[in-house]
């Protein structure tokens, strides 16, 4: 049977192996634990798993266990009865109920409290749970898929994760290798993203010079596919030429390869500061909002680079609050970088 890859791109042997196992496990109801560094495509892989299962026509319900406050996570997952706690003004269904017949994706499961882990184990083994404050036992026909970028074996050893739940989740482990180990997939993905962003912006699809290609291939991509994707979006906005040269690449990629470039012909500092004019908007075929967004993004990136990724410091450089910075990054899908 042809696999529905939900848009996953890559031809490396290590990714092919992951997809081979995915093809086998998808049609079953087995529990799957997806591991891998941040930005390696764990969520995309789980969506592909659901799309290739007999549950594909039923809901896919992702829950980010690390993003929901601990005291709310149980009621988020299992729902609550009216009056269960002060703010529970009405009975509410949890995500397990919403996922009935489908798949629930417990993302960042390593962040979950031990007390809630027991309840997840029961939902897995007995397919039963109760709403918070409820005494009626509910049945759940839900496939559970979990992901984490922590090493759960270490978490088990240090007592932060239940051993029984770990073994129960880890029936079929799927490990997504970091992007730097996928060889030529880096370039396939770069062209894939660049093509997509250029088409979205109705501009002619950009290509790389061989030198730029080598630099991209040699960079370790600590933020993995997400970092590459964001970077390609930035190029599609900020790089005017249709051929991308090393000059267009960010400092960190050049520094990684020890490349020192002669300064570009027009040094911004030497030319002096100048407010953008309408002609600049016209030249870039951008609307005001797009232009301001792009300008904001370059400043965010520069501040983050200068602060070595420390958000407090970057926010200070920009003269904004840390929470405002994080909001701006989230909106651009850059929060994980
Ligand atoms: N093989 C791939 N082909 C195409 N796009 C991909 C691939 N892998 C990841 N992406 C894209 O990269 C981005 C990050 O992927 P995803 O959110 O699935 O990663 P993640 O491992 O869940 O990250 P995190 O641990 O930070 O939650 C998404 O926009 C996703 O669509
Ligand atoms: Mg994720």
XYZ file of C-alpha atoms and ligand atoms in Angstrom:
369
model
C 0.000 0.000 0.000
C 1.201 3.530 -0.800
C 2.061 5.510 2.328
C 0.421 8.893 2.816
C 3.437 10.874 4.010
C 1.483 13.991 5.002
C 4.119 16.113 3.268
C 7.228 14.534 4.792
C 10.186 15.135 2.505
C 13.394 13.107 2.505
C 15.185 10.223 0.853
C 17.954 9.446 3.350
C 18.341 5.831 4.444
C 17.695 6.720 8.091
C 14.399 8.437 7.299
C 13.398 5.611 4.954
C 13.873 3.171 7.831
C 11.606 5.255 10.099
C 8.969 5.340 7.339
C 9.259 1.586 6.800
C 8.397 0.967 10.457
C 5.667 3.623 10.261
C 4.070 1.760 7.359
C 3.966 -1.424 9.410
C 2.717 0.021 12.671
C 0.211 2.580 11.317
C -2.623 0.120 10.553
C -2.379 -1.473 14.026
C -3.590 0.020 17.299
C -0.159 -0.247 18.939
C 1.146 2.541 21.087
C 3.983 4.452 19.487
C 6.598 6.611 21.179
C 8.286 9.136 18.901
C 11.606 10.562 20.025
C 13.950 13.073 18.459
C 15.419 16.503 18.990
C 13.247 19.572 18.769
C 12.183 20.399 15.217
C 12.939 16.983 13.682
C 9.334 16.481 12.531
C 7.842 14.448 15.363
C 4.399 15.982 15.025
C 4.402 15.604 11.246
C 5.337 11.932 11.651
C 2.508 11.328 14.118
C 0.060 12.984 11.725
C 1.287 10.631 8.999
C 0.782 7.703 11.372
C -2.820 8.745 11.971
C -3.418 9.371 8.254
C -2.318 5.813 7.461
C -4.409 4.176 10.168
C -7.994 2.915 10.031
C -8.745 5.854 12.341
C -7.901 8.389 9.603
C -11.540 9.509 9.228
C -11.799 10.144 12.987
C -10.318 12.989 15.036
C -6.611 13.586 15.512
C -6.225 15.435 18.815
C -2.804 16.812 19.755
C -2.124 17.835 23.360
C 1.073 19.619 24.299
C 1.617 18.364 27.844
C 4.448 20.839 28.379
C 2.409 23.899 27.424
C -0.638 23.333 29.633
C -0.280 24.252 33.334
C 0.120 21.120 35.437
C -2.971 21.733 37.519
C -5.123 22.003 34.381
C -3.703 19.127 32.364
C -5.804 16.399 33.966
C -9.074 18.186 33.274
C -7.864 19.102 29.782
C -7.259 15.412 29.045
C -10.133 13.772 30.871
C -12.653 16.614 31.221
C -14.384 17.698 34.404
C -17.792 17.739 36.039
C -19.523 20.964 36.986
C -18.234 22.141 40.380
C -15.127 19.901 40.351
C -13.079 22.999 41.144
C -13.806 26.690 41.561
C -13.628 27.632 37.880
C -15.503 24.521 36.698
C -18.808 26.294 36.096
C -20.047 23.677 33.682
C -19.286 20.106 32.735
C -16.652 19.890 30.044
C -15.446 17.082 27.801
C -11.745 16.302 27.812
C -9.507 15.602 24.838
C -9.864 11.842 25.287
C -13.595 12.170 24.699
C -13.026 14.503 21.754
C -10.635 11.979 20.226
C -13.156 9.121 20.424
C -12.455 6.625 17.636
C -9.336 8.522 16.611
C -5.838 9.254 17.858
C -4.662 11.355 20.779
C -1.143 12.746 20.491
C 0.495 13.357 23.871
C 3.326 15.676 22.905
C 6.151 16.343 25.372
C 4.931 13.542 27.597
C 8.170 13.782 29.595
C 6.763 16.939 31.212
C 3.791 15.141 32.755
C 3.437 14.764 36.538
C 3.845 11.305 38.038
C 0.303 11.402 39.451
C -1.188 11.980 36.010
C 1.064 9.339 34.478
C -0.835 6.713 36.513
C -4.092 7.833 34.927
C -2.615 7.708 31.434
C -1.403 4.179 32.134
C -4.934 3.193 33.101
C -6.374 4.819 29.970
C -3.847 2.818 27.967
C -4.330 -0.534 29.670
C -7.977 -0.560 30.746
C -9.190 2.020 28.190
C -10.942 3.704 31.104
C -10.883 7.079 32.799
C -12.982 9.433 34.911
C -13.624 13.137 34.466
C -12.153 15.292 37.229
C -14.731 15.393 40.009
C -16.752 12.626 38.375
C -17.457 9.121 39.578
C -18.728 7.627 36.333
C -16.116 5.482 34.594
C -15.860 6.384 30.908
C -14.647 4.152 28.090
C -12.114 5.420 25.572
C -11.587 3.952 22.121
C -8.541 6.083 21.425
C -5.119 5.297 20.106
C -2.399 6.918 22.181
C 0.743 8.200 20.511
C 3.338 10.064 22.553
C 6.422 12.111 21.755
C 9.269 13.580 23.731
C 12.630 15.190 23.177
C 13.805 13.996 26.593
C 15.605 10.717 27.178
C 12.862 8.856 29.022
C 15.241 6.121 30.168
C 17.171 8.738 32.113
C 13.885 10.166 33.426
C 12.932 6.680 34.619
C 16.293 6.196 36.335
C 15.988 9.497 38.162
C 12.415 8.760 39.227
C 10.745 11.451 37.147
C 8.953 9.057 34.834
C 7.086 5.849 35.712
C 8.856 2.774 34.482
C 5.624 0.849 33.789
C 4.255 3.698 31.647
C 7.546 3.992 29.794
C 7.495 0.327 28.773
C 3.809 0.499 27.917
C 4.347 3.557 25.682
C 7.510 2.328 24.099
C 5.973 -0.730 22.378
C 7.061 0.657 19.020
C 9.770 3.332 19.294
C 10.234 5.627 16.318
C 13.340 7.780 16.472
C 13.702 10.727 14.131
C 17.383 11.404 13.489
C 18.609 15.000 13.709
C 18.712 16.837 10.371
C 22.552 16.966 10.385
C 22.594 13.159 10.053
C 20.304 13.089 7.016
C 22.910 14.165 4.437
C 21.403 15.332 1.174
C 17.926 15.590 2.703
C 19.101 18.983 3.965
C 19.232 20.260 0.379
C 16.021 18.498 -0.657
C 14.226 20.147 2.246
C 15.861 23.527 1.584
C 14.622 23.503 -2.041
C 11.230 22.188 -0.984
C 10.684 25.000 1.527
C 12.199 27.706 -0.648
C 9.991 26.654 -3.580
C 6.918 26.731 -1.365
C 7.648 30.169 0.101
C 8.566 31.679 -3.271
C 5.345 30.388 -4.829
C 3.362 31.728 -1.870
C 4.915 35.134 -2.457
C 4.473 34.875 -6.222
C 8.157 35.296 -6.832
C 10.398 33.330 -9.133
C 11.800 30.270 -7.323
C 15.288 30.986 -5.967
C 18.254 28.630 -6.298
C 21.656 28.332 -4.553
C 25.176 28.744 -5.859
C 27.303 25.585 -5.284
C 29.213 27.457 -2.528
C 26.006 28.393 -0.695
C 24.780 24.815 -1.062
C 27.963 23.434 0.529
C 27.678 25.836 3.457
C 24.053 24.855 4.074
C 24.989 21.191 3.880
C 27.851 21.616 6.344
C 25.915 23.522 9.005
C 24.808 21.357 11.977
C 21.220 22.751 12.118
C 20.714 22.603 15.891
C 17.069 23.637 15.421
C 16.654 20.899 12.796
C 13.962 21.057 10.096
C 12.139 23.920 11.803
C 15.271 26.078 11.743
C 15.837 25.263 8.072
C 12.210 26.044 7.235
C 12.303 29.426 9.003
C 15.572 30.275 7.353
C 14.192 29.542 3.880
C 11.187 31.763 4.576
C 13.553 34.548 5.588
C 15.532 34.157 2.341
C 12.362 34.246 0.260
C 11.500 37.597 1.872
C 14.828 39.298 2.349
C 17.013 38.095 -0.519
C 16.326 40.093 -3.681
C 18.373 38.010 -6.110
C 17.095 34.787 -7.607
C 20.415 33.066 -6.952
C 21.422 32.769 -3.317
C 25.127 33.230 -2.629
C 27.156 32.880 0.603
C 26.639 36.633 1.108
C 22.952 35.969 1.760
C 23.594 33.400 4.492
C 23.495 34.341 8.185
C 26.679 34.813 10.226
C 26.270 31.591 12.154
C 26.362 29.466 8.995
C 29.443 31.298 7.690
C 31.177 31.181 11.085
C 30.541 27.463 11.316
C 32.562 26.950 8.137
C 35.133 29.607 9.085
C 34.207 31.674 6.016
C 35.256 35.330 5.992
C 33.525 37.311 3.272
C 34.664 40.648 1.867
C 32.172 43.309 2.971
C 29.281 43.784 0.532
C 29.573 46.704 -1.835
C 27.137 48.973 0.008
C 27.909 48.837 3.712
C 24.779 49.895 5.537
C 26.772 51.785 8.163
C 28.865 53.623 5.587
C 25.798 54.558 3.595
C 24.216 56.044 6.726
C 20.776 55.346 8.085
C 17.813 56.170 5.887
C 14.107 55.625 6.571
C 12.520 53.295 4.031
C 10.436 54.990 1.362
C 7.478 53.909 -0.722
C 9.943 53.129 -3.495
C 11.464 50.423 -1.267
C 8.057 48.816 -0.835
C 7.482 48.967 -4.571
C 10.876 47.514 -5.362
C 10.213 44.539 -3.093
C 6.571 44.221 -4.227
C 5.507 44.175 -0.603
C 2.554 45.679 1.189
C 3.124 47.742 4.328
C 2.342 44.904 6.701
C 4.586 42.412 4.917
C 7.390 44.967 4.825
C 7.111 45.799 8.513
C 6.921 42.092 9.372
C 10.077 41.405 7.386
C 11.867 44.331 9.016
C 10.773 43.199 12.451
C 11.957 39.684 11.697
C 15.482 40.779 10.719
C 15.735 42.743 13.970
C 14.449 39.784 16.000
C 16.939 37.463 14.347
C 19.827 39.889 14.839
C 18.963 40.384 18.505
C 18.667 36.641 19.074
C 21.970 36.018 17.335
C 23.699 38.765 19.303
C 22.229 37.400 22.561
C 23.340 33.869 21.680
C 19.709 32.734 21.825
C 19.138 34.034 25.381
C 15.643 35.480 25.113
C 15.879 37.784 28.159
C 18.914 39.435 26.700
C 17.477 39.639 23.178
C 14.336 41.289 24.567
C 16.501 43.816 26.388
C 18.412 44.626 23.183
C 15.101 45.242 21.442
C 13.668 47.244 24.318
C 10.629 44.995 24.643
C 9.357 42.628 27.318
C 10.491 39.005 27.228
C 6.857 37.882 26.932
C 6.325 40.193 23.942
C 9.406 38.753 22.279
C 8.214 35.192 22.857
C 4.804 36.064 21.428
C 6.428 37.502 18.311
C 8.624 34.425 17.912
C 5.687 32.078 18.410
C 3.738 33.862 15.715
C 6.624 33.182 13.355
C 7.041 29.614 14.526
C 10.531 30.588 15.741
C 10.031 29.983 19.452
C 11.924 26.683 19.387
C 15.060 28.090 17.827
N 10.618 15.613 6.639
C 9.968 16.784 6.608
N 9.480 17.253 5.442
C 8.821 18.434 5.385
N 8.619 19.234 6.437
C 9.067 18.822 7.634
C 9.778 17.585 7.792
N 10.091 17.438 9.088
C 9.644 18.532 9.718
N 9.026 19.374 8.859
C 8.457 20.704 9.200
O 9.298 21.270 10.188
C 8.553 21.912 11.208
C 8.844 21.250 12.545
O 8.298 19.941 12.565
P 7.484 19.361 13.820
O 6.664 20.420 14.470
O 6.798 18.134 13.379
O 8.746 19.018 14.762
P 8.781 18.479 16.259
O 9.792 17.417 16.282
O 7.393 18.154 16.696
O 9.349 19.735 17.039
P 9.222 20.078 18.629
O 10.002 19.037 19.373
O 9.849 21.424 18.714
O 7.769 20.058 18.945
C 7.095 21.810 10.795
O 6.724 22.979 10.112
C 7.076 20.609 9.850
O 6.032 20.714 8.934
Mg 6.267 19.024 18.236
